[in-house]
RNA sequence: GCGGACGUGGUGGAAUUGGUAGACACACAGGACUUAAAAUCCUGAGACGGCAACGUCGUGUGGGUUCGAGUCCCACCGUCCGCACCA
């Protein structure tokens, strides 16, 4: 009986309904079973899903379905990272409301995701813009505030003049706003912070425990946190010309060992002392302004030009009061790192050396590199930043740099200046507190009331939520909450006098810092996170998302979960929310440009020829167009493929299969029409194979597997090896290898089909069922169709993963390569149980081996059982 | 500048972690079926030499360790990513 082609688009909806009706995607409630929490980074509801989503959610879905088949209670939820500026921009442009726009987008994207056939527990869906979500976030904020983990303070903030908002440091890329691309300005204002620096050390140390995270991400986070060990050293100002009230300069250094190479002390242009001096020194003021102007420019930083201004002040060396050291203002000293002041040892630091050479300041070598001659050694254009032996350093001479560090530290700790030690050991971090204030409407309101008498007063928990007013206006830039006529007018919770509501909302990264916890019990009314549910489900067992979140979202989440634990807002059983992380690559595509330089969609282009003769023409004009480089799919370059089109034409399984097949999941994948066709061909091929098998062996055959012939045994071995390999590859997220294994296996089934015999039918029947079951996580709809065709009226989606028979994973005969002097000369097939001496004898008797030996005796024979024989002649 | 990753046929990539390099797929070529096309099936293919058996070379380049190296070590070249005047 010949079969119809499998009509994927028509059948997929059927099976999706069947899964929903059976409720199989709901997370299990039996907490005695082992759990597996699979999560993909939730999407921003931009309006439509893109191929990046398809790739991300397919990977998570395969893993979730596989784990379910393995007997785990699987939690695989989905939600919406729904606050953010695009909604407000849309409101401004399209005269709609951010909420309306957002919820419409969510509805559209939910339908798209459902058409992918994802095994998601939709009963747990959350949207961060919903008051049921953000009311809890306000509660968490209040808990953090009470613990001092949230605070309001002055900030030099990054102000984005286009989006009219403050940006976090992480959102400033090369001096520009991450979203608007506008040059960021610096402004002083009162803003809200989360005290992420309180956890700097733990966040760094605990990276070591994240052994299922990519090394790359851990390194990026470690660099971002940027721990350095050093000393804070105070230098007494020479009172002769020091300004009123200024007595010392505190510097931070990681190299106190080079203290005797000190040439000058440099302070930042924004250092309080520099500011004070600038009040009476117009030249210095102008210099400082110049530094500020240049400071933000990347070009200036790349040029690295060192600029300085001699203040005329002096400080006394901390270990020699007789030693006067000049104080400079320098553009390369940053106010927001350390103390905003350094001591410079030009022989040991390249920047200091450049500066010293430019302004004619002393350069005293203090570290002799290994192998250098002390008598002739001098500093040329390069500073000695490596370790060595101390010279010209008084009591440190002869010590190693490390030894000198310890020795000088003791002296600095013992010496005093104004009753306190001159130097103390200190650890500094590059990481800064997280500024969360955003002057926008579409975000979670910060639950605080400003009162003239009481100051910033937290909104009492009983008054939560602080809801966004629906009747805000979006017709001009700036903060709609700020200009709302009534919303901010409230009474002070403490003194009941008229007060002003905080109009800042929270950075949307706050929303995504705890959503994984909310999923464990999204309906919980009392607490943001239900302790019992969280204890069972967390941590996330497999988190999947883009590398672009390596620092921002992933570091914030790690911090936030700790902060919540410390503030009692979340159960503190696990400190790391994501036990395993996988960062998937991007989806890329060729780009096309018309002859007059417009970008063209792939659907606007027709092709002819192939290889070097491949030509593209623009369909609308018939003119030739240029085939450009392969780049990440983006609206700007129009190299987009719409998932809807693919699913409607080829089916979800086809899109899923192609996404899994072509590239290792952590690398970029190139979307090609040919690749999709290949995936579509494979779907039809599986369908034909299963049909043929179902016709030949309509039921499981009750014959004994013991009496099978060679061909049947061969197929059975292929079956069980495939089950084993596919399972292991899915487990380790090596989907492309799992796919290749399935191709290889279906080739093996095809090869067995022409053979006949009851034992072949038996092996084929088994093959058909196993093929279907091991395909189910990857192409779930096709698998259901095949399962039904094989005569079952159950859902294959809830069938357990098949167990491979260990006895069938090994062959009784093995083929091993035979080498002479490391060169392959032949191969040998022997019984698996053959002894080394038997193998050696057989290898030495091989014709090609005899030829290669040319009569020479074998000096040595190495036999690696079941692998290889190497004969050394 | 600092830190990291990667480099395998025409293409995407595999290689049991030191043991037959190029699985599997895409593209290609030839053939079968067909009035024809589509679909499907079969065959071929790393490069060079040879009718062939076969031989030589071959995982960015150059060295090294080893019976044996795509895999380990050293140096270099190239590509990509992150951070960037961090004291």
Tab-separated table of N, CA and C in Angstrom, chain A residues 141 145 149-159 164-169 186-195 433-440 446 448 450 456 500 502-507:
chain	number	residue	atom	x	y	z
A	141	UNK	N	10.974	44.965	46.643
A	141	UNK	CA	11.712	46.226	46.746
A	141	UNK	C	11.689	46.740	48.182
A	145	UNK	N	14.733	47.406	50.645
A	145	UNK	CA	14.900	48.743	51.220
A	145	UNK	C	15.092	48.640	52.730
A	149	UNK	N	19.461	47.071	51.232
A	149	UNK	CA	19.973	46.563	49.954
A	149	UNK	C	19.454	47.381	48.778
A	150	UNK	N	18.460	48.223	49.069
A	150	UNK	CA	18.037	49.226	48.096
A	150	UNK	C	18.214	50.570	48.776
A	151	UNK	N	18.679	51.566	48.058
A	151	UNK	CA	18.856	52.881	48.671
A	151	UNK	C	18.780	53.962	47.615
A	152	UNK	N	18.558	55.180	48.112
A	152	UNK	CA	18.520	56.319	47.207
A	152	UNK	C	19.766	57.139	47.442
A	153	UNK	N	20.376	57.560	46.385
A	153	UNK	CA	21.599	58.315	46.573
A	153	UNK	C	21.896	59.175	45.381
A	154	UNK	N	22.850	60.075	45.576
A	154	UNK	CA	23.229	60.905	44.452
A	154	UNK	C	23.976	60.049	43.463
A	155	UNK	N	23.800	60.343	42.235
A	155	UNK	CA	24.532	59.556	41.257
A	155	UNK	C	24.928	60.417	40.103
A	156	UNK	N	26.156	60.203	39.678
A	156	UNK	CA	26.470	60.696	38.350
A	156	UNK	C	25.859	59.652	37.469
A	157	UNK	N	24.826	60.017	36.777
A	157	UNK	CA	24.145	58.995	36.005
A	157	UNK	C	24.360	59.203	34.523
A	158	UNK	N	24.200	58.111	33.800
A	158	UNK	CA	24.289	58.168	32.351
A	158	UNK	C	22.928	58.596	31.822
A	159	UNK	N	22.896	59.754	31.228
A	159	UNK	CA	21.620	60.281	30.738
A	159	UNK	C	21.560	60.139	29.229
A	164	UNK	N	15.483	60.055	26.938
A	164	UNK	CA	15.157	60.869	28.107
A	164	UNK	C	15.146	60.044	29.375
A	165	UNK	N	16.177	59.253	29.547
A	165	UNK	CA	16.202	58.405	30.736
A	165	UNK	C	17.624	58.140	31.175
A	166	UNK	N	17.700	57.649	32.414
A	166	UNK	CA	18.976	57.247	32.968
A	166	UNK	C	19.262	55.819	32.518
A	167	UNK	N	20.512	55.541	32.244
A	167	UNK	CA	20.898	54.186	31.851
A	167	UNK	C	21.871	53.605	32.870
A	168	UNK	N	21.796	52.299	33.061
A	168	UNK	CA	22.791	51.622	33.884
A	168	UNK	C	24.102	51.571	33.117
A	169	UNK	N	25.206	51.400	33.833
A	169	UNK	CA	26.503	51.313	33.160
A	169	UNK	C	26.489	50.225	32.097
A	186	UNK	N	26.533	62.982	31.081
A	186	UNK	CA	26.606	62.727	32.511
A	186	UNK	C	25.756	63.751	33.258
A	187	UNK	N	24.935	63.281	34.184
A	187	UNK	CA	24.111	64.191	34.968
A	187	UNK	C	24.140	63.785	36.436
A	188	UNK	N	23.956	64.736	37.272
A	188	UNK	CA	23.870	64.471	38.716
A	188	UNK	C	22.401	64.440	39.108
A	189	UNK	N	21.934	63.374	39.731
A	189	UNK	CA	20.583	63.376	40.287
A	189	UNK	C	20.436	62.298	41.364
A	190	UNK	N	19.300	62.375	42.070
A	190	UNK	CA	19.031	61.373	43.098
A	190	UNK	C	18.398	60.168	42.417
A	191	UNK	N	18.991	59.015	42.610
A	191	UNK	CA	18.449	57.824	41.961
A	191	UNK	C	18.436	56.657	42.937
A	192	UNK	N	17.696	55.625	42.563
A	192	UNK	CA	17.597	54.417	43.390
A	192	UNK	C	18.630	53.387	42.944
A	193	UNK	N	19.193	52.726	43.939
A	193	UNK	CA	20.218	51.711	43.662
A	193	UNK	C	19.882	50.393	44.344
A	194	UNK	N	20.363	49.326	43.784
A	194	UNK	CA	20.444	48.043	44.493
A	194	UNK	C	21.904	47.823	44.827
A	195	UNK	N	22.128	47.357	46.058
A	195	UNK	CA	23.485	47.247	46.551
A	195	UNK	C	24.126	45.926	46.106
A	433	UNK	N	27.310	49.638	42.201
A	433	UNK	CA	25.912	49.379	42.531
A	433	UNK	C	25.024	49.623	41.317
A	434	UNK	N	23.908	48.907	41.327
A	434	UNK	CA	23.029	48.850	40.164
A	434	UNK	C	21.999	49.978	40.258
A	435	UNK	N	22.135	50.951	39.401
A	435	UNK	CA	21.148	52.038	39.377
A	435	UNK	C	19.898	51.573	38.648
A	436	UNK	N	18.762	51.589	39.345
A	436	UNK	CA	17.550	50.990	38.750
A	436	UNK	C	16.498	52.024	38.365
A	437	UNK	N	16.749	53.303	38.657
A	437	UNK	CA	15.734	54.316	38.351
A	437	UNK	C	15.611	54.550	36.850
A	438	UNK	N	14.386	54.555	36.388
A	438	UNK	CA	14.137	54.904	34.994
A	438	UNK	C	13.019	55.930	34.979
A	439	UNK	N	13.227	56.969	34.199
A	439	UNK	CA	12.215	58.025	34.168
A	439	UNK	C	11.215	57.721	33.064
A	440	UNK	N	10.542	56.591	33.209
A	440	UNK	CA	9.606	56.143	32.187
A	440	UNK	C	8.289	55.720	32.820
A	446	UNK	N	8.245	52.480	41.588
A	446	UNK	CA	9.003	52.306	42.825
A	446	UNK	C	8.116	52.772	43.983
A	448	UNK	N	7.541	54.296	46.768
A	448	UNK	CA	8.075	55.218	47.763
A	448	UNK	C	7.332	56.545	47.625
A	450	UNK	N	7.643	60.675	48.667
A	450	UNK	CA	8.553	61.714	49.144
A	450	UNK	C	7.772	62.757	49.932
A	456	UNK	N	12.070	60.244	52.199
A	456	UNK	CA	11.566	59.165	51.348
A	456	UNK	C	10.928	58.088	52.226
A	500	UNK	N	4.591	63.668	47.686
A	500	UNK	CA	4.735	63.400	46.253
A	500	UNK	C	5.156	61.949	46.040
A	502	UNK	N	6.904	58.897	44.255
A	502	UNK	CA	8.080	58.655	43.397
A	502	UNK	C	7.600	58.359	41.981
A	503	UNK	N	8.182	59.047	41.021
A	503	UNK	CA	7.736	58.822	39.637
A	503	UNK	C	8.713	57.970	38.834
A	504	UNK	N	9.820	57.569	39.452
A	504	UNK	CA	10.724	56.658	38.751
A	504	UNK	C	10.123	55.251	38.732
A	505	UNK	N	10.375	54.555	37.653
A	505	UNK	CA	10.026	53.128	37.619
A	505	UNK	C	11.317	52.319	37.583
A	506	UNK	N	11.155	51.006	37.782
A	506	UNK	CA	12.360	50.163	37.869
A	506	UNK	C	12.852	49.731	36.488
A	507	UNK	N	14.135	49.637	36.359
A	507	UNK	CA	14.791	49.032	35.214
A	507	UNK	C	14.127	47.680	34.929
